[in-house]
Amino acid sequence: MTADRRPKHAAVARRARRAFHYIWASPATAIGLSIGVVALCLGAKARIVDGVVEIGGGRRAAPDSPRRRIPFDAITFGHVILGRDPVCLAHLRAHEHVHVRQYERWGALFFAAYAVASGIEALRGRNPYWWNRFEREARAKAAQRSG
Ligand SMILES: [Zn+2]
């Protein structure tokens, strides 16, 4: 192999790894897209940011609706981030993109891994969301990017 071919090989390897990440995370992405299609029918808008589909906005729940009690502003399924509105999506982008990387690592196993991590924290008597290792990683890495 000559030295001038090496960058080409690296680029091919990078693209192959990228393709594998999309395929590996695709079961979770399919769930996100299924929910996203419903949101789009209710007026949400979609855009692609750094290879990730972001869907948010649309018809807002009435003030007394139980939907107002949904305890998150954004949630990630593979390469799809569902957000309450574009402001939430922008504010939480760095955090949610860490979750995208977690799906790329774990694939569909991420659902089980996340549940086990929450269960461990609950057994320790701690908040299963706040202390979940995947949430702690997302907060730490998002803070590094913004600071
Ligand atoms: Zn999170």
PDB file of C-alpha atoms and ligand atoms in Angstrom:
ATOM      1  CA  MET A   1       0.000   0.000   0.000  1.00  0.00           C
ATOM      2  CA  THR A   2       1.336   3.402  -0.901  1.00  0.00           C
ATOM      3  CA  ALA A   3       1.127   6.325   1.441  1.00  0.00           C
ATOM      4  CA  ASP A   4      -1.147   8.306  -0.881  1.00  0.00           C
ATOM      5  CA  ARG A   5      -3.789   5.512  -0.800  1.00  0.00           C
ATOM      6  CA  ARG A   6      -4.008   5.427   2.980  1.00  0.00           C
ATOM      7  CA  PRO A   7      -6.365   8.416   3.364  1.00  0.00           C
ATOM      8  CA  LYS A   8      -8.728   6.819   0.837  1.00  0.00           C
ATOM      9  CA  HIS A   9      -8.799   3.591   2.867  1.00  0.00           C
ATOM     10  CA  ALA A  10      -9.447   5.564   6.037  1.00  0.00           C
ATOM     11  CA  ALA A  11     -12.353   7.375   4.387  1.00  0.00           C
ATOM     12  CA  VAL A  12     -13.867   4.082   3.182  1.00  0.00           C
ATOM     13  CA  ALA A  13     -13.482   2.565   6.663  1.00  0.00           C
ATOM     14  CA  ARG A  14     -15.121   5.649   8.209  1.00  0.00           C
ATOM     15  CA  ARG A  15     -18.082   5.432   5.813  1.00  0.00           C
ATOM     16  CA  ALA A  16     -18.459   1.692   6.479  1.00  0.00           C
ATOM     17  CA  ARG A  17     -18.416   2.271  10.246  1.00  0.00           C
ATOM     18  CA  ARG A  18     -20.982   5.072   9.821  1.00  0.00           C
ATOM     19  CA  ALA A  19     -23.244   2.780   7.739  1.00  0.00           C
ATOM     20  CA  PHE A  20     -22.935   0.054  10.372  1.00  0.00           C
ATOM     21  CA  HIS A  21     -24.032   2.518  13.085  1.00  0.00           C
ATOM     22  CA  TYR A  22     -27.188   3.392  11.120  1.00  0.00           C
ATOM     23  CA  ILE A  23     -28.006  -0.285  10.496  1.00  0.00           C
ATOM     24  CA  TRP A  24     -27.227  -1.350  14.093  1.00  0.00           C
ATOM     25  CA  ALA A  25     -29.447   1.409  15.534  1.00  0.00           C
ATOM     26  CA  SER A  26     -32.172   0.969  12.886  1.00  0.00           C
ATOM     27  CA  PRO A  27     -34.694  -0.959  15.054  1.00  0.00           C
ATOM     28  CA  ALA A  28     -34.777   1.966  17.490  1.00  0.00           C
ATOM     29  CA  THR A  29     -34.793   4.457  14.617  1.00  0.00           C
ATOM     30  CA  ALA A  30     -37.847   2.660  13.173  1.00  0.00           C
ATOM     31  CA  ILE A  31     -39.718   3.191  16.462  1.00  0.00           C
ATOM     32  CA  GLY A  32     -38.758   6.878  16.445  1.00  0.00           C
ATOM     33  CA  LEU A  33     -39.874   7.300  12.849  1.00  0.00           C
ATOM     34  CA  SER A  34     -43.206   5.553  13.584  1.00  0.00           C
ATOM     35  CA  ILE A  35     -43.949   7.968  16.421  1.00  0.00           C
ATOM     36  CA  GLY A  36     -42.562  10.816  14.341  1.00  0.00           C
ATOM     37  CA  VAL A  37     -44.976  10.138  11.486  1.00  0.00           C
ATOM     38  CA  VAL A  38     -47.884  10.534  13.926  1.00  0.00           C
ATOM     39  CA  ALA A  39     -46.352  13.802  15.184  1.00  0.00           C
ATOM     40  CA  LEU A  40     -45.913  15.027  11.593  1.00  0.00           C
ATOM     41  CA  CYS A  41     -49.604  14.298  10.950  1.00  0.00           C
ATOM     42  CA  LEU A  42     -50.366  16.519  13.965  1.00  0.00           C
ATOM     43  CA  GLY A  43     -48.356  19.366  12.460  1.00  0.00           C
ATOM     44  CA  ALA A  44     -44.839  18.732  13.781  1.00  0.00           C
ATOM     45  CA  LYS A  45     -41.898  19.672  11.587  1.00  0.00           C
ATOM     46  CA  ALA A  46     -38.883  17.513  10.768  1.00  0.00           C
ATOM     47  CA  ARG A  47     -35.339  18.475   9.931  1.00  0.00           C
ATOM     48  CA  ILE A  48     -32.014  16.681   9.747  1.00  0.00           C
ATOM     49  CA  VAL A  49     -29.174  17.896  11.973  1.00  0.00           C
ATOM     50  CA  ASP A  50     -25.790  16.137  11.847  1.00  0.00           C
ATOM     51  CA  GLY A  51     -27.321  12.995  10.355  1.00  0.00           C
ATOM     52  CA  VAL A  52     -30.136  12.810  12.916  1.00  0.00           C
ATOM     53  CA  VAL A  53     -33.855  13.406  12.224  1.00  0.00           C
ATOM     54  CA  GLU A  54     -35.319  15.934  14.651  1.00  0.00           C
ATOM     55  CA  ILE A  55     -39.115  16.122  14.879  1.00  0.00           C
ATOM     56  CA  GLY A  56     -40.889  18.656  17.028  1.00  0.00           C
ATOM     57  CA  GLY A  57     -43.652  21.195  17.360  1.00  0.00           C
ATOM     58  CA  GLY A  58     -47.149  20.795  15.996  1.00  0.00           C
ATOM     59  CA  ARG A  59     -50.434  20.800  17.843  1.00  0.00           C
ATOM     60  CA  ARG A  60     -49.893  21.637  21.477  1.00  0.00           C
ATOM     61  CA  ALA A  61     -51.773  19.848  24.197  1.00  0.00           C
ATOM     62  CA  ALA A  62     -54.498  21.765  25.982  1.00  0.00           C
ATOM     63  CA  PRO A  63     -53.395  23.155  29.398  1.00  0.00           C
ATOM     64  CA  ASP A  64     -55.408  20.556  31.322  1.00  0.00           C
ATOM     65  CA  SER A  65     -54.506  17.664  29.083  1.00  0.00           C
ATOM     66  CA  PRO A  66     -52.634  14.711  30.618  1.00  0.00           C
ATOM     67  CA  ARG A  67     -50.145  15.113  27.750  1.00  0.00           C
ATOM     68  CA  ARG A  68     -48.848  18.219  29.530  1.00  0.00           C
ATOM     69  CA  ARG A  69     -47.535  15.911  32.232  1.00  0.00           C
ATOM     70  CA  ILE A  70     -45.156  14.098  29.868  1.00  0.00           C
ATOM     71  CA  PRO A  71     -41.977  14.285  31.934  1.00  0.00           C
ATOM     72  CA  PHE A  72     -39.500  15.090  29.166  1.00  0.00           C
ATOM     73  CA  ASP A  73     -38.879  17.768  26.569  1.00  0.00           C
ATOM     74  CA  ALA A  74     -37.126  15.450  24.129  1.00  0.00           C
ATOM     75  CA  ILE A  75     -36.522  11.730  23.695  1.00  0.00           C
ATOM     76  CA  THR A  76     -34.218   9.841  21.358  1.00  0.00           C
ATOM     77  CA  PHE A  77     -34.878   6.613  19.444  1.00  0.00           C
ATOM     78  CA  GLY A  78     -31.848   5.644  17.374  1.00  0.00           C
ATOM     79  CA  HIS A  79     -31.264   8.418  14.857  1.00  0.00           C
ATOM     80  CA  VAL A  80     -34.562  10.173  15.620  1.00  0.00           C
ATOM     81  CA  ILE A  81     -35.043  12.828  18.303  1.00  0.00           C
ATOM     82  CA  LEU A  82     -38.624  13.705  19.204  1.00  0.00           C
ATOM     83  CA  GLY A  83     -38.955  17.069  20.923  1.00  0.00           C
ATOM     84  CA  ARG A  84     -41.729  19.167  22.365  1.00  0.00           C
ATOM     85  CA  ASP A  85     -40.835  22.060  20.044  1.00  0.00           C
ATOM     86  CA  PRO A  86     -37.864  23.488  18.081  1.00  0.00           C
ATOM     87  CA  VAL A  87     -36.620  25.423  21.134  1.00  0.00           C
ATOM     88  CA  CYS A  88     -36.423  22.239  23.239  1.00  0.00           C
ATOM     89  CA  LEU A  89     -34.727  20.405  20.369  1.00  0.00           C
ATOM     90  CA  ALA A  90     -32.067  23.099  20.035  1.00  0.00           C
ATOM     91  CA  HIS A  91     -31.550  23.385  23.798  1.00  0.00           C
ATOM     92  CA  LEU A  92     -31.196  19.600  24.295  1.00  0.00           C
ATOM     93  CA  ARG A  93     -29.378  18.804  21.021  1.00  0.00           C
ATOM     94  CA  ALA A  94     -25.945  18.091  22.560  1.00  0.00           C
ATOM     95  CA  HIS A  95     -27.487  15.844  25.261  1.00  0.00           C
ATOM     96  CA  GLU A  96     -29.721  13.933  22.837  1.00  0.00           C
ATOM     97  CA  HIS A  97     -26.880  13.448  20.353  1.00  0.00           C
ATOM     98  CA  VAL A  98     -24.935  11.655  23.107  1.00  0.00           C
ATOM     99  CA  HIS A  99     -27.929   9.295  23.322  1.00  0.00           C
ATOM    100  CA  VAL A 100     -27.684   8.814  19.527  1.00  0.00           C
ATOM    101  CA  ARG A 101     -24.048   7.721  20.014  1.00  0.00           C
ATOM    102  CA  GLN A 102     -25.238   5.334  22.779  1.00  0.00           C
ATOM    103  CA  TYR A 103     -27.750   3.752  20.357  1.00  0.00           C
ATOM    104  CA  GLU A 104     -24.937   3.429  17.805  1.00  0.00           C
ATOM    105  CA  ARG A 105     -22.923   1.522  20.421  1.00  0.00           C
ATOM    106  CA  TRP A 106     -25.725  -0.658  21.843  1.00  0.00           C
ATOM    107  CA  GLY A 107     -28.237  -0.915  18.961  1.00  0.00           C
ATOM    108  CA  ALA A 108     -31.633  -2.283  19.996  1.00  0.00           C
ATOM    109  CA  LEU A 109     -29.989  -3.622  23.170  1.00  0.00           C
ATOM    110  CA  PHE A 110     -29.945  -0.010  24.397  1.00  0.00           C
ATOM    111  CA  PHE A 111     -33.562  -0.306  25.602  1.00  0.00           C
ATOM    112  CA  ALA A 112     -32.658  -3.225  27.885  1.00  0.00           C
ATOM    113  CA  ALA A 113     -29.335  -1.683  28.957  1.00  0.00           C
ATOM    114  CA  TYR A 114     -31.071   1.579  29.867  1.00  0.00           C
ATOM    115  CA  ALA A 115     -33.771  -0.267  31.839  1.00  0.00           C
ATOM    116  CA  VAL A 116     -31.173  -2.318  33.723  1.00  0.00           C
ATOM    117  CA  ALA A 117     -29.160   0.832  34.518  1.00  0.00           C
ATOM    118  CA  SER A 118     -32.332   2.486  35.855  1.00  0.00           C
ATOM    119  CA  GLY A 119     -33.202  -0.623  37.860  1.00  0.00           C
ATOM    120  CA  ILE A 120     -29.765  -0.692  39.475  1.00  0.00           C
ATOM    121  CA  GLU A 121     -30.149   2.922  40.588  1.00  0.00           C
ATOM    122  CA  ALA A 122     -33.675   2.270  41.897  1.00  0.00           C
ATOM    123  CA  LEU A 123     -32.337  -0.667  43.932  1.00  0.00           C
ATOM    124  CA  ARG A 124     -29.715   1.688  45.344  1.00  0.00           C
ATOM    125  CA  GLY A 125     -32.560   3.989  46.387  1.00  0.00           C
ATOM    126  CA  ARG A 126     -31.565   6.686  43.921  1.00  0.00           C
ATOM    127  CA  ASN A 127     -33.589   8.440  41.215  1.00  0.00           C
ATOM    128  CA  PRO A 128     -33.505   5.921  38.331  1.00  0.00           C
ATOM    129  CA  TYR A 129     -33.524   8.631  35.672  1.00  0.00           C
ATOM    130  CA  TRP A 130     -31.091  11.132  37.167  1.00  0.00           C
ATOM    131  CA  TRP A 131     -28.488   8.555  38.224  1.00  0.00           C
ATOM    132  CA  ASN A 132     -28.846   6.277  35.183  1.00  0.00           C
ATOM    133  CA  ARG A 133     -25.310   5.857  33.784  1.00  0.00           C
ATOM    134  CA  PHE A 134     -26.483   6.740  30.257  1.00  0.00           C
ATOM    135  CA  GLU A 135     -28.068   9.988  31.476  1.00  0.00           C
ATOM    136  CA  ARG A 136     -24.968  10.868  33.494  1.00  0.00           C
ATOM    137  CA  GLU A 137     -22.807  10.285  30.408  1.00  0.00           C
ATOM    138  CA  ALA A 138     -25.132  12.442  28.270  1.00  0.00           C
ATOM    139  CA  ARG A 139     -25.097  15.289  30.804  1.00  0.00           C
ATOM    140  CA  ALA A 140     -21.312  15.158  31.194  1.00  0.00           C
ATOM    141  CA  LYS A 141     -20.547  15.080  27.465  1.00  0.00           C
ATOM    142  CA  ALA A 142     -23.133  17.752  26.652  1.00  0.00           C
ATOM    143  CA  ALA A 143     -21.595  19.968  29.338  1.00  0.00           C
ATOM    144  CA  GLN A 144     -18.114  19.411  27.835  1.00  0.00           C
ATOM    145  CA  ARG A 145     -19.365  20.510  24.406  1.00  0.00           C
ATOM    146  CA  SER A 146     -21.064  23.650  25.708  1.00  0.00           C
ATOM    147  CA  GLY A 147     -18.330  24.606  28.119  1.00  0.00           C
TER     148      GLY A 147
HETATM  149 ZN    ZN B   1     -31.099  11.994  28.427  1.00  0.00          ZN
END
